[in-house]
PDB file of C-alpha atoms in Angstrom:
ATOM      1  CA  ASP A   1     -11.961 -12.170 -10.507  1.00 66.00           C
ATOM      2  CA  ALA A   2      -8.346 -12.730 -10.597  1.00 80.00           C
ATOM      3  CA  GLY A   3      -7.481  -9.643  -8.684  1.00 93.00           C
ATOM      4  CA  VAL A   4      -4.248  -7.397  -9.736  1.00 96.00           C
ATOM      5  CA  ILE A   5      -1.586 -10.090 -12.013  1.00 97.00           C
ATOM      6  CA  GLN A   6       1.939  -8.745 -11.742  1.00 98.00           C
ATOM      7  CA  SER A   7       4.660 -10.286 -13.750  1.00 97.00           C
ATOM      8  CA  PRO A   8       7.063 -11.864 -13.470  1.00 97.00           C
ATOM      9  CA  ARG A   9       7.236 -12.964  -9.652  1.00 97.00           C
ATOM     10  CA  HIS A  10      10.820 -12.862  -9.799  1.00 97.00           C
ATOM     11  CA  GLU A  11      13.414 -11.310 -12.128  1.00 97.00           C
ATOM     12  CA  VAL A  12      16.902 -11.376 -11.406  1.00 98.00           C
ATOM     13  CA  THR A  13      19.154  -9.414 -13.524  1.00 97.00           C
ATOM     14  CA  GLU A  14      22.582  -7.632 -14.418  1.00 97.00           C
ATOM     15  CA  MET A  15      23.266  -4.391 -13.766  1.00 97.00           C
ATOM     16  CA  GLY A  16      22.936  -2.223 -16.826  1.00 97.00           C
ATOM     17  CA  GLN A  17      20.164  -4.661 -18.086  1.00 97.00           C
ATOM     18  CA  GLU A  18      16.766  -3.414 -19.045  1.00 97.00           C
ATOM     19  CA  VAL A  19      13.782  -4.686 -17.057  1.00 98.00           C
ATOM     20  CA  THR A  20      10.543  -4.410 -17.666  1.00 98.00           C
ATOM     21  CA  LEU A  21       7.948  -5.127 -15.104  1.00 98.00           C
ATOM     22  CA  ARG A  22       4.150  -5.763 -16.156  1.00 98.00           C
ATOM     23  CA  CYS A  23       0.391  -5.460 -14.434  1.00 98.00           C
ATOM     24  CA  LYS A  24      -2.502  -6.206 -15.392  1.00 97.00           C
ATOM     25  CA  PRO A  25      -5.563  -4.395 -13.376  1.00 95.00           C
ATOM     26  CA  ILE A  26      -8.950  -5.566 -12.091  1.00 94.00           C
ATOM     27  CA  SER A  27     -11.220  -4.928 -14.640  1.00 92.00           C
ATOM     28  CA  GLY A  28     -13.049  -1.385 -14.039  1.00 90.00           C
ATOM     29  CA  HIS A  29     -10.661   0.105 -11.608  1.00 90.00           C
ATOM     30  CA  ASP A  30     -10.046   3.050 -13.068  1.00 89.00           C
ATOM     31  CA  TYR A  31      -6.899   3.661 -10.768  1.00 91.00           C
ATOM     32  CA  LEU A  32      -3.306   1.861 -11.369  1.00 94.00           C
ATOM     33  CA  PHE A  33      -0.453   2.556  -8.954  1.00 94.00           C
ATOM     34  CA  TRP A  34       3.195   1.685  -9.151  1.00 97.00           C
ATOM     35  CA  TYR A  35       4.775   1.182  -5.409  1.00 96.00           C
ATOM     36  CA  ARG A  36       8.152   0.138  -4.605  1.00 97.00           C
ATOM     37  CA  GLN A  37       8.987  -1.309  -1.398  1.00 96.00           C
ATOM     38  CA  THR A  38      12.740  -1.915   0.267  1.00 95.00           C
ATOM     39  CA  MET A  39      13.710  -2.349   3.747  1.00 91.00           C
ATOM     40  CA  MET A  40      15.305   0.883   4.472  1.00 92.00           C
ATOM     41  CA  ARG A  41      12.415   2.932   2.431  1.00 91.00           C
ATOM     42  CA  GLY A  42       9.647   1.165   3.160  1.00 91.00           C
ATOM     43  CA  LEU A  43       6.443   1.501   0.510  1.00 93.00           C
ATOM     44  CA  GLU A  44       6.849   4.350  -1.712  1.00 93.00           C
ATOM     45  CA  LEU A  45       4.686   4.998  -4.404  1.00 93.00           C
ATOM     46  CA  LEU A  46       6.577   5.750  -7.808  1.00 95.00           C
ATOM     47  CA  ILE A  47       3.548   6.757  -9.945  1.00 95.00           C
ATOM     48  CA  TYR A  48      -0.462   6.839 -10.289  1.00 92.00           C
ATOM     49  CA  PHE A  49      -2.696   6.756 -13.769  1.00 93.00           C
ATOM     50  CA  ASN A  50      -6.505   7.597 -13.871  1.00 90.00           C
ATOM     51  CA  ASN A  51      -7.963   6.194 -16.945  1.00 91.00           C
ATOM     52  CA  ASN A  52      -4.622   5.274 -18.793  1.00 94.00           C
ATOM     53  CA  VAL A  53      -3.627   8.698 -17.884  1.00 94.00           C
ATOM     54  CA  PRO A  54      -0.613   9.284 -15.503  1.00 94.00           C
ATOM     55  CA  ILE A  55      -1.506  11.799 -12.850  1.00 90.00           C
ATOM     56  CA  ASP A  56       1.486  12.235 -10.327  1.00 89.00           C
ATOM     57  CA  ASP A  57       4.913  10.454 -11.250  1.00 93.00           C
ATOM     58  CA  SER A  58       6.767  12.929  -8.325  1.00 91.00           C
ATOM     59  CA  GLY A  59       7.745   9.298  -7.286  1.00 92.00           C
ATOM     60  CA  MET A  60       9.875   8.240  -9.778  1.00 95.00           C
ATOM     61  CA  PRO A  61      13.258   8.404  -8.633  1.00 89.00           C
ATOM     62  CA  GLU A  62      15.141   9.162 -11.945  1.00 86.00           C
ATOM     63  CA  ASP A  63      14.954   9.260 -15.930  1.00 91.00           C
ATOM     64  CA  ARG A  64      15.815   5.697 -15.807  1.00 96.00           C
ATOM     65  CA  PHE A  65      12.080   4.764 -14.877  1.00 97.00           C
ATOM     66  CA  SER A  66       9.431   5.020 -17.057  1.00 97.00           C
ATOM     67  CA  ALA A  67       5.658   3.960 -16.577  1.00 98.00           C
ATOM     68  CA  LYS A  68       3.112   3.498 -19.299  1.00 97.00           C
ATOM     69  CA  MET A  69      -0.327   2.473 -19.567  1.00 97.00           C
ATOM     70  CA  PRO A  70      -1.530   1.737 -22.977  1.00 96.00           C
ATOM     71  CA  ASN A  71      -5.061   0.793 -22.223  1.00 95.00           C
ATOM     72  CA  ALA A  72      -6.986  -0.134 -19.414  1.00 94.00           C
ATOM     73  CA  SER A  73      -5.970  -3.805 -19.151  1.00 94.00           C
ATOM     74  CA  PHE A  74      -1.915  -3.500 -19.156  1.00 96.00           C
ATOM     75  CA  SER A  75       0.563  -1.452 -17.640  1.00 98.00           C
ATOM     76  CA  THR A  76       4.508  -1.552 -17.785  1.00 98.00           C
ATOM     77  CA  LEU A  77       7.392  -0.234 -14.886  1.00 98.00           C
ATOM     78  CA  LYS A  78      10.320  -0.268 -17.182  1.00 98.00           C
ATOM     79  CA  ILE A  79      13.883   0.810 -15.691  1.00 97.00           C
ATOM     80  CA  GLN A  80      16.926   0.994 -18.010  1.00 97.00           C
ATOM     81  CA  PRO A  81      19.687   0.977 -17.173  1.00 96.00           C
ATOM     82  CA  SER A  82      19.115  -1.113 -14.099  1.00 97.00           C
ATOM     83  CA  GLU A  83      21.351  -0.331 -11.358  1.00 96.00           C
ATOM     84  CA  PRO A  84      21.913  -2.785  -8.034  1.00 97.00           C
ATOM     85  CA  ARG A  85      20.225  -0.044  -5.992  1.00 96.00           C
ATOM     86  CA  ASP A  86      17.033  -0.429  -7.641  1.00 97.00           C
ATOM     87  CA  SER A  87      16.610  -4.294  -5.964  1.00 97.00           C
ATOM     88  CA  ALA A  88      13.230  -4.404  -4.416  1.00 97.00           C
ATOM     89  CA  VAL A  89       9.878  -5.352  -4.454  1.00 98.00           C
ATOM     90  CA  TYR A  90       7.736  -3.899  -6.904  1.00 98.00           C
ATOM     91  CA  PHE A  91       4.260  -3.607  -6.457  1.00 98.00           C
ATOM     92  CA  CYS A  92       0.930  -2.770  -8.851  1.00 97.00           C
ATOM     93  CA  ALA A  93      -2.001  -1.661  -7.213  1.00 95.00           C
ATOM     94  CA  THR A  94      -5.643  -0.874  -8.647  1.00 93.00           C
ATOM     95  CA  GLY A  95      -8.790   1.116  -6.907  1.00 88.00           C
ATOM     96  CA  GLY A  96     -12.061   1.756  -8.811  1.00 70.00           C
ATOM     97  CA  GLY A  97     -13.365   3.929  -6.225  1.00 65.00           C
ATOM     98  CA  ILE A  98     -12.369   6.128  -3.394  1.00 65.00           C
ATOM     99  CA  ASN A  99     -12.621   3.030  -0.868  1.00 65.00           C
ATOM    100  CA  GLU A 100      -9.490   0.787  -0.989  1.00 83.00           C
ATOM    101  CA  GLN A 101      -6.595  -0.106  -3.055  1.00 90.00           C
ATOM    102  CA  PHE A 102      -5.891  -3.640  -4.310  1.00 93.00           C
ATOM    103  CA  PHE A 103      -3.078  -5.077  -4.534  1.00 96.00           C
ATOM    104  CA  GLY A 104      -0.906  -7.485  -6.825  1.00 97.00           C
ATOM    105  CA  PRO A 105       1.565 -10.263  -5.349  1.00 96.00           C
ATOM    106  CA  GLY A 106       4.371  -8.269  -6.166  1.00 97.00           C
ATOM    107  CA  THR A 107       7.605  -8.443  -8.454  1.00 98.00           C
ATOM    108  CA  ARG A 108      10.722  -9.417  -6.816  1.00 97.00           C
ATOM    109  CA  LEU A 109      13.719  -7.561  -8.327  1.00 98.00           C
ATOM    110  CA  THR A 110      17.236  -8.335  -8.098  1.00 98.00           C
ATOM    111  CA  VAL A 111      20.022  -6.346 -10.270  1.00 98.00           C
ATOM    112  CA  LEU A 112      23.417  -8.168  -9.649  1.00 97.00           C
TER     113      LEU A 112
ATOM    114  CA  ASP B 238      -0.877  14.148   4.305  1.00 54.00           C
ATOM    115  CA  ALA B 239      -1.328  13.929   8.176  1.00 56.00           C
ATOM    116  CA  LYS B 240       1.416  12.281   9.885  1.00 85.00           C
ATOM    117  CA  THR B 241       0.894   9.097  11.903  1.00 94.00           C
ATOM    118  CA  THR B 242       2.356   7.651  14.814  1.00 95.00           C
ATOM    119  CA  GLN B 243       2.103   3.952  15.851  1.00 97.00           C
ATOM    120  CA  PRO B 244       4.384   1.589  17.620  1.00 97.00           C
ATOM    121  CA  PRO B 245       6.870  -0.432  15.876  1.00 96.00           C
ATOM    122  CA  SER B 246       5.905  -3.605  17.216  1.00 97.00           C
ATOM    123  CA  MET B 247       2.761  -5.716  19.495  1.00 97.00           C
ATOM    124  CA  ASP B 248       2.541  -8.864  21.064  1.00 97.00           C
ATOM    125  CA  CYS B 249      -0.704 -10.619  21.116  1.00 96.00           C
ATOM    126  CA  ALA B 250      -1.996 -14.071  22.033  1.00 97.00           C
ATOM    127  CA  GLU B 251      -3.802 -16.010  20.012  1.00 97.00           C
ATOM    128  CA  GLY B 252      -7.335 -15.957  20.465  1.00 96.00           C
ATOM    129  CA  ARG B 253      -7.357 -12.606  21.962  1.00 97.00           C
ATOM    130  CA  ALA B 254      -7.999  -9.099  21.108  1.00 97.00           C
ATOM    131  CA  ALA B 255      -5.406  -7.262  19.360  1.00 98.00           C
ATOM    132  CA  ASN B 256      -5.717  -3.407  20.196  1.00 98.00           C
ATOM    133  CA  LEU B 257      -3.217  -1.135  17.612  1.00 98.00           C
ATOM    134  CA  PRO B 258      -3.002   2.423  18.468  1.00 98.00           C
ATOM    135  CA  CYS B 259      -2.494   5.245  15.821  1.00 97.00           C
ATOM    136  CA  ASN B 260      -2.099   8.812  16.631  1.00 96.00           C
ATOM    137  CA  HIS B 261      -2.723  11.905  14.195  1.00 94.00           C
ATOM    138  CA  SER B 262      -2.843  14.852  16.130  1.00 93.00           C
ATOM    139  CA  THR B 263      -2.752  16.545  13.202  1.00 90.00           C
ATOM    140  CA  ILE B 264      -5.457  15.206  11.197  1.00 90.00           C
ATOM    141  CA  SER B 265      -7.736  17.907   9.118  1.00 87.00           C
ATOM    142  CA  GLY B 266     -11.657  17.391   8.849  1.00 85.00           C
ATOM    143  CA  ASN B 267     -11.616  16.296   5.506  1.00 82.00           C
ATOM    144  CA  GLU B 268      -9.141  13.329   6.291  1.00 87.00           C
ATOM    145  CA  TYR B 269     -10.229   9.701   6.864  1.00 90.00           C
ATOM    146  CA  VAL B 270      -8.197   6.813   8.695  1.00 93.00           C
ATOM    147  CA  TYR B 271      -7.207   3.958   6.809  1.00 93.00           C
ATOM    148  CA  TRP B 272      -5.801   0.809   7.866  1.00 96.00           C
ATOM    149  CA  TYR B 273      -4.282  -1.629   5.880  1.00 96.00           C
ATOM    150  CA  ARG B 274      -2.056  -4.413   6.956  1.00 97.00           C
ATOM    151  CA  GLN B 275       0.905  -6.655   4.954  1.00 97.00           C
ATOM    152  CA  ILE B 276       1.368 -10.205   5.754  1.00 96.00           C
ATOM    153  CA  HIS B 277       4.931 -11.354   4.854  1.00 91.00           C
ATOM    154  CA  SER B 278       5.839 -11.447   1.436  1.00 84.00           C
ATOM    155  CA  GLN B 279       2.561 -10.448  -0.106  1.00 93.00           C
ATOM    156  CA  GLY B 280       1.094  -6.947  -0.884  1.00 95.00           C
ATOM    157  CA  PRO B 281      -0.910  -5.217   1.506  1.00 95.00           C
ATOM    158  CA  GLN B 282      -4.456  -5.453   1.875  1.00 95.00           C
ATOM    159  CA  TYR B 283      -7.227  -3.204   2.554  1.00 93.00           C
ATOM    160  CA  ILE B 284      -9.097  -3.437   6.513  1.00 95.00           C
ATOM    161  CA  ILE B 285     -10.957  -0.615   7.234  1.00 94.00           C
ATOM    162  CA  HIS B 286     -11.566   3.001   6.907  1.00 92.00           C
ATOM    163  CA  GLY B 287     -13.685   5.423   8.853  1.00 92.00           C
ATOM    164  CA  LEU B 288     -14.281   9.748   9.193  1.00 91.00           C
ATOM    165  CA  LYS B 289     -15.296   9.936  12.745  1.00 90.00           C
ATOM    166  CA  ASN B 290     -17.765   7.516  13.621  1.00 85.00           C
ATOM    167  CA  ASN B 291     -16.588   4.183  14.601  1.00 93.00           C
ATOM    168  CA  GLU B 292     -16.605   1.190  12.304  1.00 96.00           C
ATOM    169  CA  THR B 293     -17.025  -2.091  11.675  1.00 97.00           C
ATOM    170  CA  ASN B 294     -16.857  -5.203   9.468  1.00 95.00           C
ATOM    171  CA  GLU B 295     -15.895  -8.578   9.108  1.00 95.00           C
ATOM    172  CA  MET B 296     -12.433  -8.447   9.504  1.00 94.00           C
ATOM    173  CA  ALA B 297     -12.224  -5.334  12.215  1.00 97.00           C
ATOM    174  CA  SER B 298     -13.138  -2.735  14.324  1.00 98.00           C
ATOM    175  CA  LEU B 299     -11.719   1.185  14.015  1.00 98.00           C
ATOM    176  CA  ILE B 300     -12.361   2.923  17.219  1.00 97.00           C
ATOM    177  CA  ILE B 301     -12.015   7.000  16.425  1.00 96.00           C
ATOM    178  CA  THR B 302     -11.647   9.197  19.282  1.00 96.00           C
ATOM    179  CA  GLU B 303     -13.972  12.007  19.748  1.00 94.00           C
ATOM    180  CA  ASP B 304     -11.067  14.759  19.002  1.00 94.00           C
ATOM    181  CA  ARG B 305      -9.886  12.172  16.049  1.00 94.00           C
ATOM    182  CA  LYS B 306      -6.464  12.958  17.113  1.00 95.00           C
ATOM    183  CA  SER B 307      -5.965   9.428  18.029  1.00 96.00           C
ATOM    184  CA  SER B 308      -7.588   5.844  16.863  1.00 97.00           C
ATOM    185  CA  THR B 309      -7.609   2.042  17.542  1.00 98.00           C
ATOM    186  CA  LEU B 310      -7.696  -0.703  15.364  1.00 98.00           C
ATOM    187  CA  ILE B 311      -9.027  -4.135  17.260  1.00 98.00           C
ATOM    188  CA  LEU B 312      -9.223  -7.383  15.583  1.00 97.00           C
ATOM    189  CA  PRO B 313     -11.414  -8.964  18.018  1.00 96.00           C
ATOM    190  CA  HIS B 314      -9.861 -12.772  18.049  1.00 95.00           C
ATOM    191  CA  ALA B 315      -6.496 -12.602  16.921  1.00 97.00           C
ATOM    192  CA  THR B 316      -5.545 -15.865  14.856  1.00 97.00           C
ATOM    193  CA  LEU B 317      -1.578 -16.756  13.427  1.00 97.00           C
ATOM    194  CA  ARG B 318      -2.634 -15.510  10.481  1.00 96.00           C
ATOM    195  CA  ASP B 319      -3.293 -12.042  11.852  1.00 97.00           C
ATOM    196  CA  THR B 320       0.876 -11.742  11.962  1.00 98.00           C
ATOM    197  CA  ALA B 321       1.557  -8.935   9.919  1.00 98.00           C
ATOM    198  CA  VAL B 322       2.462  -5.052   9.486  1.00 97.00           C
ATOM    199  CA  TYR B 323      -0.526  -2.762  10.326  1.00 98.00           C
ATOM    200  CA  TYR B 324      -0.334   0.461   8.851  1.00 97.00           C
ATOM    201  CA  CYS B 325      -2.083   3.280   9.748  1.00 96.00           C
ATOM    202  CA  ILE B 326      -2.965   6.091   7.202  1.00 93.00           C
ATOM    203  CA  VAL B 327      -4.543   9.208   7.149  1.00 89.00           C
ATOM    204  CA  ARG B 328      -5.538  10.613   3.714  1.00 83.00           C
ATOM    205  CA  ASP B 329      -7.616  13.248   2.520  1.00 77.00           C
ATOM    206  CA  MET B 330     -10.452  12.456   0.034  1.00 69.00           C
ATOM    207  CA  PHE B 331     -11.289  15.403  -1.111  1.00 65.00           C
ATOM    208  CA  SER B 332      -8.081  17.189  -2.674  1.00 62.00           C
ATOM    209  CA  GLY B 333      -6.457  16.549  -5.695  1.00 59.00           C
ATOM    210  CA  GLY B 334      -4.688  12.829  -5.789  1.00 55.00           C
ATOM    211  CA  TYR B 335      -7.438  12.164  -3.522  1.00 56.00           C
ATOM    212  CA  ASN B 336      -6.610   8.235  -3.960  1.00 61.00           C
ATOM    213  CA  LYS B 337      -2.995   8.533  -2.990  1.00 74.00           C
ATOM    214  CA  LEU B 338      -1.879   6.362   0.044  1.00 82.00           C
ATOM    215  CA  ILE B 339       1.440   7.128   1.827  1.00 85.00           C
ATOM    216  CA  PHE B 340       2.582   3.987   3.694  1.00 90.00           C
ATOM    217  CA  GLY B 341       4.855   5.300   7.150  1.00 90.00           C
ATOM    218  CA  ALA B 342       6.800   2.459   9.005  1.00 92.00           C
ATOM    219  CA  GLY B 343       3.261   0.650  10.752  1.00 95.00           C
ATOM    220  CA  THR B 344       3.100  -1.378  13.592  1.00 97.00           C
ATOM    221  CA  ARG B 345       4.495  -4.999  13.229  1.00 97.00           C
ATOM    222  CA  LEU B 346       1.947  -7.418  15.091  1.00 98.00           C
ATOM    223  CA  ALA B 347       3.029 -10.815  16.336  1.00 98.00           C
ATOM    224  CA  VAL B 348       0.404 -13.089  17.569  1.00 97.00           C
ATOM    225  CA  HIS B 349       1.503 -16.203  19.378  1.00 96.00           C
ATOM    226  CA  PRO B 350       0.074 -19.329  20.403  1.00 95.00           C
TER     227      PRO B 350
END
């Protein structure tokens, strides 16, 4: 298994632009999580899905952020419009049971 | 979820055991202790978890005190590749949203030659 796949690995954009981050979960995993990591705030859970349904989005910072999971093989995190304070590493993680979550390599986002 | 307290940083000599402590004095009966680590520029990696018994796997051992208010992660023979931030997390496995992990600041372990 290739593990959790995230794309792009690096994204540099200008303030105001739309940014879309993508995640392909491990096949068979029912849960999908989006995290954000910054030096100031550490690793934060933004939203998670169970069987493609959003369960808890209380960590989504504001309406500029949205996440979708149209099917079991794909999820997106969209920021529109992006701001410099959104610069961070965004991780996608998936889990198939109660024991562990598998994290992807992350997308490093820089908003100028 | 209960909060955990970890030292911000620790050092360990290569080949020696690394013992990483975690305090979780308010842990409840349904909460498990999980350990993850994050090597620089990578996503966090699961290490081990336990409820009240000591656990061991190919990566580490987890020792939980009898009152469950603290635990220790043991890397028996640390290598340079074990240099990472180690996160201790307590998680209620039986409440709604049971798969949520709440990461704290962790312990930055530096393994030196």
